[in-house]
CSV table of C-alpha atoms and ligand atoms in Angstrom, one decimal:
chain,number,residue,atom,x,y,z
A,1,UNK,CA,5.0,7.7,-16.2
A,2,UNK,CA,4.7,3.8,-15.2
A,3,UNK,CA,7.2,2.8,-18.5
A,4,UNK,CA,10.0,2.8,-15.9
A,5,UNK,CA,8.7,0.6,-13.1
A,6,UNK,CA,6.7,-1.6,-15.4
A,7,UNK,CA,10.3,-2.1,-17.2
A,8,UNK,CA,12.0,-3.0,-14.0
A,9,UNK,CA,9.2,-5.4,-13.1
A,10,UNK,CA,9.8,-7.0,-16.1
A,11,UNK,CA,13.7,-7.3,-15.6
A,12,UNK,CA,13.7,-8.9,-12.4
A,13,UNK,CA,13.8,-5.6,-10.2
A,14,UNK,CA,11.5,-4.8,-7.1
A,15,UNK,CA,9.5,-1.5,-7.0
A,16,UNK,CA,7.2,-0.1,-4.5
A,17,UNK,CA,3.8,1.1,-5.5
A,18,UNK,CA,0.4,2.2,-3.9
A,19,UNK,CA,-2.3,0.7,-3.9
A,20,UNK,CA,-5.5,1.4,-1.5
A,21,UNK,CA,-4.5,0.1,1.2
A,22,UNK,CA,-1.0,0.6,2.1
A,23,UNK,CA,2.5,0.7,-0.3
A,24,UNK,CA,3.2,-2.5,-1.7
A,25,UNK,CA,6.7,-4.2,-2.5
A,26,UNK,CA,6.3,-5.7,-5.4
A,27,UNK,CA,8.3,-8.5,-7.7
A,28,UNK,CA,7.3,-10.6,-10.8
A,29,UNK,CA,5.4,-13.9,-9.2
A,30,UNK,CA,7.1,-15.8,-11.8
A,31,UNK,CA,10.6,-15.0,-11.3
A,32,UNK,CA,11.9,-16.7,-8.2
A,33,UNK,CA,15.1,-14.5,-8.3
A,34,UNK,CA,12.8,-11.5,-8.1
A,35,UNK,CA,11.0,-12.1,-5.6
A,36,UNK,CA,14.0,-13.5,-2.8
A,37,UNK,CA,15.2,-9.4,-3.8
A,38,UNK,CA,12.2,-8.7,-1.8
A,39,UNK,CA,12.4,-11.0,1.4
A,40,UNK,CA,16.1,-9.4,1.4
A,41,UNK,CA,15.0,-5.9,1.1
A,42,UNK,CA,12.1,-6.4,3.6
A,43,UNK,CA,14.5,-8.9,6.3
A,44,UNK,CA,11.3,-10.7,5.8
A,45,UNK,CA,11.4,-14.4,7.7
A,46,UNK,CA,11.4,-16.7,4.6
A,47,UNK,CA,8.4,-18.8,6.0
A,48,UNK,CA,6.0,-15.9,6.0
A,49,UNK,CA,4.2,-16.0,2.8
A,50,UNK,CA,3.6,-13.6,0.3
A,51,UNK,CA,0.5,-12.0,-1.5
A,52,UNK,CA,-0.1,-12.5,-4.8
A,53,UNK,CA,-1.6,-9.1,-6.4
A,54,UNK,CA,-3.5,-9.6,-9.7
A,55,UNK,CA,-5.2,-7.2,-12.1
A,56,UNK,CA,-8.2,-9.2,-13.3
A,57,UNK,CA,-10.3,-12.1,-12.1
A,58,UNK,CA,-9.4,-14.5,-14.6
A,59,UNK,CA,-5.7,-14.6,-13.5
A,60,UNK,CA,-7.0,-16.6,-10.2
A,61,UNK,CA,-6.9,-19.5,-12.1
A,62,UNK,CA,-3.3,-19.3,-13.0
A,63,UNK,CA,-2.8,-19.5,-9.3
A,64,UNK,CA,-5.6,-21.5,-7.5
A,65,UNK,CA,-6.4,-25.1,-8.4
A,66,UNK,CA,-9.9,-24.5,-7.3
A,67,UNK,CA,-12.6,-21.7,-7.4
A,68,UNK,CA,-15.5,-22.3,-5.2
A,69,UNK,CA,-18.9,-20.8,-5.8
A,70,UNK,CA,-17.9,-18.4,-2.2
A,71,UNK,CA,-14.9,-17.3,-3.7
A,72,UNK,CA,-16.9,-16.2,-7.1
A,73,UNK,CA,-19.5,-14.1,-4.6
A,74,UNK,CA,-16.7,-13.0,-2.4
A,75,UNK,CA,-14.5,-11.7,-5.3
A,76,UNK,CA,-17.5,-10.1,-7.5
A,77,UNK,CA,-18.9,-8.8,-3.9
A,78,UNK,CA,-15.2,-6.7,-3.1
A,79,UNK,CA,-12.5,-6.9,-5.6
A,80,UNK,CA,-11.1,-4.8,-6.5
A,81,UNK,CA,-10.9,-4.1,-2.9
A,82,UNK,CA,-9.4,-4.9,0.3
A,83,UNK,CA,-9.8,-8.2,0.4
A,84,UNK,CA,-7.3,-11.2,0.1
A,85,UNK,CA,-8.0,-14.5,-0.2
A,86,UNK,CA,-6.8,-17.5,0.2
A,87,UNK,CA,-7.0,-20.7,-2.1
A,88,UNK,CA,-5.3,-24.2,-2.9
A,89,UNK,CA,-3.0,-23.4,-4.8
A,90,UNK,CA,-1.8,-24.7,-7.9
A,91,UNK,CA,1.4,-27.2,-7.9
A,92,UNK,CA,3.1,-24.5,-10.4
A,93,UNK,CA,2.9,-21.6,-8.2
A,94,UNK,CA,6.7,-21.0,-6.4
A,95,UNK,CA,7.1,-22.7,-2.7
A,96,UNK,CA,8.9,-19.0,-2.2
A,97,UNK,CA,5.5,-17.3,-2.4
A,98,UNK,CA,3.9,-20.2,0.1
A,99,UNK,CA,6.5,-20.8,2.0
A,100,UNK,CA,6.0,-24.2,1.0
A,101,UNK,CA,2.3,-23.9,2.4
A,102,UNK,CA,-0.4,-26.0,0.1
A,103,UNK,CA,-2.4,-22.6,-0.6
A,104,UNK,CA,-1.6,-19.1,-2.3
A,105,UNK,CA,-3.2,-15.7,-0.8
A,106,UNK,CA,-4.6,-13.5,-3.9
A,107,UNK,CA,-6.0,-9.8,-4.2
A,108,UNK,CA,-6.8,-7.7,-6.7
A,109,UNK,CA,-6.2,-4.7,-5.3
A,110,UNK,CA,-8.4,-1.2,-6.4
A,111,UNK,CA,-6.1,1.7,-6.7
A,112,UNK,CA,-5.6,2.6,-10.7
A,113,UNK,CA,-1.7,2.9,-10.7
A,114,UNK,CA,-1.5,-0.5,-9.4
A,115,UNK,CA,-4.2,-1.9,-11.3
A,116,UNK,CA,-2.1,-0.3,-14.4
A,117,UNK,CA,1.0,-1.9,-13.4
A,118,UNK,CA,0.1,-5.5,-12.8
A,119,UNK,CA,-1.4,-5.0,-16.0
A,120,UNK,CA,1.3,-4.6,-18.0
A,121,UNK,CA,3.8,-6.5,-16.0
A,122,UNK,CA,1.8,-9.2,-14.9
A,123,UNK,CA,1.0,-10.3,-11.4
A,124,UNK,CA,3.2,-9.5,-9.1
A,125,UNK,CA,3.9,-10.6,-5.2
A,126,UNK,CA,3.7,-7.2,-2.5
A,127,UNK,CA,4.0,-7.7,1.0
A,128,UNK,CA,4.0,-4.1,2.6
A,129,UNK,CA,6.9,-1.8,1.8
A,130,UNK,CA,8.3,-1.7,5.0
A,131,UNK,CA,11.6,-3.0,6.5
A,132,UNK,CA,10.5,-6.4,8.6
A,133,UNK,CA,8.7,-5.6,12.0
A,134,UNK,CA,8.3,-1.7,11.0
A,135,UNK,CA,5.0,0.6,10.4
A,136,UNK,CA,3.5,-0.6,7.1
A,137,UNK,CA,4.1,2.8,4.6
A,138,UNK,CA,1.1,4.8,3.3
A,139,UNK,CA,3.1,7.3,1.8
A,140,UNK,CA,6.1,7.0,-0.4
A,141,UNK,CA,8.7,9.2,2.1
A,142,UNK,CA,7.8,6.1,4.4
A,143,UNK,CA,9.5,3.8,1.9
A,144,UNK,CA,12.7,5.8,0.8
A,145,UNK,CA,12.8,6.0,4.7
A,146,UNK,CA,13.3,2.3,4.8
A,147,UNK,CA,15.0,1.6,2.1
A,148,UNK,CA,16.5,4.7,0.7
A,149,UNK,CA,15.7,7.7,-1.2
A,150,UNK,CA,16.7,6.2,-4.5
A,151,UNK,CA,14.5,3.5,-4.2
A,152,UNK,CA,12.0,3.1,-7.4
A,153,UNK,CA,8.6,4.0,-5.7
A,154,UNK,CA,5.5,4.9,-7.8
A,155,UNK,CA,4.4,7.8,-5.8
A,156,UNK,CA,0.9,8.4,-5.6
A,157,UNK,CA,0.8,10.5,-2.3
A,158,UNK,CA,-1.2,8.6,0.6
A,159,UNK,CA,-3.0,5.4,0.6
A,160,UNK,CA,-6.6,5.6,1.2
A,161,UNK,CA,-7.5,3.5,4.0
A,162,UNK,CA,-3.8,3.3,5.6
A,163,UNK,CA,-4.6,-0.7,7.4
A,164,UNK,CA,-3.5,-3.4,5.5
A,165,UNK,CA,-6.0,-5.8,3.3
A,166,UNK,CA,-8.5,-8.4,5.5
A,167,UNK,CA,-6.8,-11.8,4.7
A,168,UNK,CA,-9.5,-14.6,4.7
A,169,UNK,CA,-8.8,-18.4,4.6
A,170,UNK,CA,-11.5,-19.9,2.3
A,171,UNK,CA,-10.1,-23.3,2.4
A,172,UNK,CA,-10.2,-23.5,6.1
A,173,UNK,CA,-14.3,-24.9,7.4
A,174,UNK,CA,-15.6,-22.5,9.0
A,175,UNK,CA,-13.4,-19.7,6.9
A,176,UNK,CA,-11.2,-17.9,9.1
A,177,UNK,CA,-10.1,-14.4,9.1
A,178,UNK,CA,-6.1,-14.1,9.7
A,179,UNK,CA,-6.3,-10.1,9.9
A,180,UNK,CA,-9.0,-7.9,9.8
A,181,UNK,CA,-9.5,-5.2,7.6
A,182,UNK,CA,-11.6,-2.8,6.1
A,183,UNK,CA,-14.2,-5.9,4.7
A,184,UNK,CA,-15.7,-6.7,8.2
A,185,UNK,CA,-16.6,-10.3,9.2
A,186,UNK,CA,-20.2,-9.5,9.4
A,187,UNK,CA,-19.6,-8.4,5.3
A,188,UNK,CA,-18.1,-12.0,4.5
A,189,UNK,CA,-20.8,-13.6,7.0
A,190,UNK,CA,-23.5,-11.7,4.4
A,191,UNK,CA,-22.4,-12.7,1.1
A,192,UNK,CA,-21.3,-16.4,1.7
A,193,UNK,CA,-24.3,-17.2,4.3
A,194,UNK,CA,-21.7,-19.0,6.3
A,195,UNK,CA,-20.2,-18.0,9.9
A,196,UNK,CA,-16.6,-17.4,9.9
A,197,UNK,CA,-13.9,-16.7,12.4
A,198,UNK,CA,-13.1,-13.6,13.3
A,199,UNK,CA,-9.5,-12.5,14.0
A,200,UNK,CA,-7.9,-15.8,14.4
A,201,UNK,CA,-4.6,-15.4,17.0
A,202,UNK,CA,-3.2,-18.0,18.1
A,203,UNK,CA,-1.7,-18.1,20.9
A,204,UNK,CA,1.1,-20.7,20.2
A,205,UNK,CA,2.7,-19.7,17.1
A,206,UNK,CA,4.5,-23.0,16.5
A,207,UNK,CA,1.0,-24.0,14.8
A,208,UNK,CA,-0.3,-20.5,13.3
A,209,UNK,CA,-1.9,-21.3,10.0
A,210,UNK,CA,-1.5,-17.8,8.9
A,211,UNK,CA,2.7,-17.5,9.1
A,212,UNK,CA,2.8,-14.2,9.3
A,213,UNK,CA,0.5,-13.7,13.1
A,214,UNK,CA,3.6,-14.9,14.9
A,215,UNK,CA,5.9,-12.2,13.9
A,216,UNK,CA,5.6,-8.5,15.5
A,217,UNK,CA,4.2,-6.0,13.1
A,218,UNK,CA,3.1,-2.4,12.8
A,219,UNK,CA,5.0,-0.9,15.9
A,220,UNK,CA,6.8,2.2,16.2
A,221,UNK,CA,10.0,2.8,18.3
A,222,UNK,CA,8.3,4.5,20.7
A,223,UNK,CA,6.3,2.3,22.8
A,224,UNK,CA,2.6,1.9,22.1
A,225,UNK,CA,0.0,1.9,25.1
A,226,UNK,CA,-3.7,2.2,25.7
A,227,UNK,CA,-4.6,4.6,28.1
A,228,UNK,CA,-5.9,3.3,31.2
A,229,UNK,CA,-8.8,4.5,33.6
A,230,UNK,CA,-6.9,5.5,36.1
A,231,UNK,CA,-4.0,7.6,34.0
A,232,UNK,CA,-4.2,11.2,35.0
A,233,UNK,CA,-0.9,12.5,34.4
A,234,UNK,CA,0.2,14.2,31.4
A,235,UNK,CA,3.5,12.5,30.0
A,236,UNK,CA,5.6,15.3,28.1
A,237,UNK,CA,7.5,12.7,25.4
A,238,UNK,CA,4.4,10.9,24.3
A,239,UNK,CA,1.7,11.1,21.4
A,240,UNK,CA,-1.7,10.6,22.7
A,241,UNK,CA,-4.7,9.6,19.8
A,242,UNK,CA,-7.5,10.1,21.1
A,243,UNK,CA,-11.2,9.4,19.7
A,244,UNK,CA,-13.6,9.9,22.1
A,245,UNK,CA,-12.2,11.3,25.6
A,246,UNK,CA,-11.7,15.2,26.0
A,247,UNK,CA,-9.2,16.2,25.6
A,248,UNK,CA,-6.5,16.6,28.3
A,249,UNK,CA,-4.3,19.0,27.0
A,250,UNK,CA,-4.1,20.9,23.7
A,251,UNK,CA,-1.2,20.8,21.4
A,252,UNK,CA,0.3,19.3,18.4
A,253,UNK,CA,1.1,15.7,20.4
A,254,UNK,CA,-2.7,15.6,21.8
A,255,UNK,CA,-4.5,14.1,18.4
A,256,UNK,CA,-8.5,14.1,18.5
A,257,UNK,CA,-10.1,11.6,15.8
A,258,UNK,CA,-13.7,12.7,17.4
A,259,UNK,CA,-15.2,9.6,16.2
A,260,UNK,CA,-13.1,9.5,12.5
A,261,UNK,CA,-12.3,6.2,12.7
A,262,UNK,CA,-11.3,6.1,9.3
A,263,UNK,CA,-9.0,9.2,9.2
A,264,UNK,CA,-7.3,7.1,12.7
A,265,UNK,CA,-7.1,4.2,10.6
A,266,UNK,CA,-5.7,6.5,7.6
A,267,UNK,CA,-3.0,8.1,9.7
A,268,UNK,CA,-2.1,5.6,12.2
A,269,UNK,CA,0.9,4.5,10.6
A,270,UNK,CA,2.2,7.9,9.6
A,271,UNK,CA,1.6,9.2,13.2
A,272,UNK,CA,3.6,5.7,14.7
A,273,UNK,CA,6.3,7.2,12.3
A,274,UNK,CA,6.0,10.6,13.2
A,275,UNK,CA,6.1,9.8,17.0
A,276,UNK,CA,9.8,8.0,16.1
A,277,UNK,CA,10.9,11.2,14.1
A,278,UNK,CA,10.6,13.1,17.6
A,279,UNK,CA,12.6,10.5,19.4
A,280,UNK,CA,8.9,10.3,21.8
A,281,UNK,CA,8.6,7.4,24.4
A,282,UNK,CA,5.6,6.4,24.1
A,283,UNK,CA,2.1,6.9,22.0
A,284,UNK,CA,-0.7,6.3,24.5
A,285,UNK,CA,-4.3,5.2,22.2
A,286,UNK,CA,-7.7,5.7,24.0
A,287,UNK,CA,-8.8,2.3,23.9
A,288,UNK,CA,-12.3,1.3,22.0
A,289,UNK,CA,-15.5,0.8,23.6
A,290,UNK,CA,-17.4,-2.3,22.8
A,291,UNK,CA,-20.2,-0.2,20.6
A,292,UNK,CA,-17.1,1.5,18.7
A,293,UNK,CA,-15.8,-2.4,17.8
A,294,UNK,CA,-19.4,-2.9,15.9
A,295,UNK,CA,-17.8,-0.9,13.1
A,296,UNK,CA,-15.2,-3.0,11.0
A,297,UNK,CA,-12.5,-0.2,10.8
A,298,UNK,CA,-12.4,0.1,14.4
A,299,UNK,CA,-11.8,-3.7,14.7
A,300,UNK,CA,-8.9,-3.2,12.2
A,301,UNK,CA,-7.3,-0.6,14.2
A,302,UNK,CA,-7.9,-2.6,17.9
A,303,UNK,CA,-6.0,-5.4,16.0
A,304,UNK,CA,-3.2,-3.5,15.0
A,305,UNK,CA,-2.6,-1.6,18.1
A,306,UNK,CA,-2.8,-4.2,19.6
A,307,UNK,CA,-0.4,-6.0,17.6
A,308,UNK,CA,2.3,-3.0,18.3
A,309,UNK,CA,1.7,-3.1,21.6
A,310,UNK,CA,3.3,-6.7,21.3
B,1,AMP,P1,1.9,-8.5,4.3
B,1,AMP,O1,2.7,-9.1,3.1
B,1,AMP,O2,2.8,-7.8,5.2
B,1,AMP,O3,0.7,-7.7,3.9
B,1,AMP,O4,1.4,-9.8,5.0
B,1,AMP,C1,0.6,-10.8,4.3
B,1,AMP,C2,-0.1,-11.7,5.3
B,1,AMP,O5,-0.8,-12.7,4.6
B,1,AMP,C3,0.9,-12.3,6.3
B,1,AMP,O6,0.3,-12.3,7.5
B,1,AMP,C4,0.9,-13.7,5.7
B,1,AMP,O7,1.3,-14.7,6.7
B,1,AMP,C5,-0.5,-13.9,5.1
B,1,AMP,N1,-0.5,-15.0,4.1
B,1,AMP,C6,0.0,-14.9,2.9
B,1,AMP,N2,-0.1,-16.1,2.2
B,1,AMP,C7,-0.7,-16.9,3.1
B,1,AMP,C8,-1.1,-18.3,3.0
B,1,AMP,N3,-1.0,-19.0,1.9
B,1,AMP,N4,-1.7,-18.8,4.1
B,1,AMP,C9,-1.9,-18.1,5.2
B,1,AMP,N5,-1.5,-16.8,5.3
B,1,AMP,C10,-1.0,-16.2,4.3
B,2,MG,MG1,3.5,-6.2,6.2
């Protein structure tokens, strides 16, 4: 079933696959021509870098001029898994993947089709299969949506955990975390015995170490709000998620997570897209209290609403 996309890999073509997190774009990472394909597809800004997805922990080698004894316990502690990291790179690995940036970002990411594919086509960059600035995908309509229903896409029905990867900067004293994700802070804090920084966001751009925290992300059409104490009225062309708050009013744009932060965290996107399908104004998001932001996917999802909110 995978001959066909590992082929077009192979020959320089782009093809979308799952993997746990979200749908990934992916190109060979040694074929520069390959991988421009995807800024083009994506109207990705050429100085946000790309991450390199691997199928085995040896292969870090062929990308990062040094290993450190935390990046041993941090990959044999989550990957496969949600968890990118970053490294030095090696002089050999393409300035299009960097963006000219000194390091490389690497993942081995968990879900079996993808592990299969890099497998047998060999590593392969995959930013999220989403035009620029869009809802990343975690279903495979979501990327014939953006790029067209003949797009190659290894369909695999929904991701599992529907945020993107936590992108951690081991090269960076104290390590910094550029996004979080489903591996919490307090997880990395465990494993390497070091403190790191949580959810780095800097405020002026012109200097962010992590390129790709300046551009807008994740949002829908529809403009993304959190609900307020003092809202009381019902608006008829939005989607409200709620998690924790009765429920207002029932029907089918009144969502109720009742404390399933992962199924939010799963569906987030697909209800961002959802929301545009029915032309709505607005999604309105019951904001987090602090207790609820103890748990790591509830950090995810505060910093990707917060990101669509802009
Ligand atoms: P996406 O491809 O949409 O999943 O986004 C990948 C994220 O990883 C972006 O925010 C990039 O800026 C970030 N990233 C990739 N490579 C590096 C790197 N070498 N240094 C810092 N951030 C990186
Ligand atoms: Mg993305």
């Amino acid at each position: 079933m995978l001959d066909r996309y590992i082929n077009l890999l192979k020959t320089g073509e782009v093809v979308a696959f799952p993997t746990e997190t979200v749908y990934g774009l992916g190109a060979n990472a040694k074929n520069p021509d390959a991988i421009q394909k995807v800024f083009e597809i994506k109207g990705r800004p050429s100085d946000n870098p790309l991450i390199v997805h691997i199928s085995d922990k040896k292969q870090v080698e062929d990308f990062a001029s040094e290993v450190s004894d935390d990046a041993h316990k941090l990959m044999d502690a989550y990957w496969p898994g949600p968890l990118t990291l970053i490294f030095k790179k090696k002089p050999e690995v393409l300035d299009i993947i960097t963006a000219g940036l000194d390091t490389v970002a690497l993942r081995w990411p968990k879900h079996p089709l993808s592990q299969q594919l890099i497998a047998m086509a060999g590593p392969v960059v995959a930013p999220s299969a989403n035009s620029s600035g869009k809802p990343s995908p975690t279903k495979a309509e979501h990327v014939k949506e953006d790029f067209g229903t003949d797009f190659p896409v290894v369909d695999a029905g929904e991701t599992e955990i529907g945020l993107e990867s936590t992108v951690l900067d081991i090269t960076s004293k104290p390590y910094t975390i550029y996004r979080p994700g489903a591996v919490s802070a307090d997880e990395i804090e465990r494993v390497t015995d070091k403190g790191v920084i949580r959810d780095s966001n800097p405020s002026n751009n012109e200097t962010a170490k992590s390129p790709g925290t300046k551009y807008s992300h994740y949002s829908p059409k529809a403009k993304v709000r959190w609900i307020s104490d003092g809202d009381t009225t019902f608006v008829e062309e939005a989607l409200y998620l709620l998690h924790s708050q009765p429920t207002p009013r029932k029907n089918n744009r009144v969502i109720h997570y009742d404390g399933n932060f992962k199924k939010m965290a799963h569906e987030l996107y697909d209800r961002f897209r959802h929301a545009d399908h029915q032309q709505l104004q607005y999604v309105f998001i019951e904001p987090f209290s602090e207790e609820q932001l103890q748990n790591p996917i509830v950090q995810a999802l505060e910093n990707r609403i917060s990101k669509a909110i802009g």
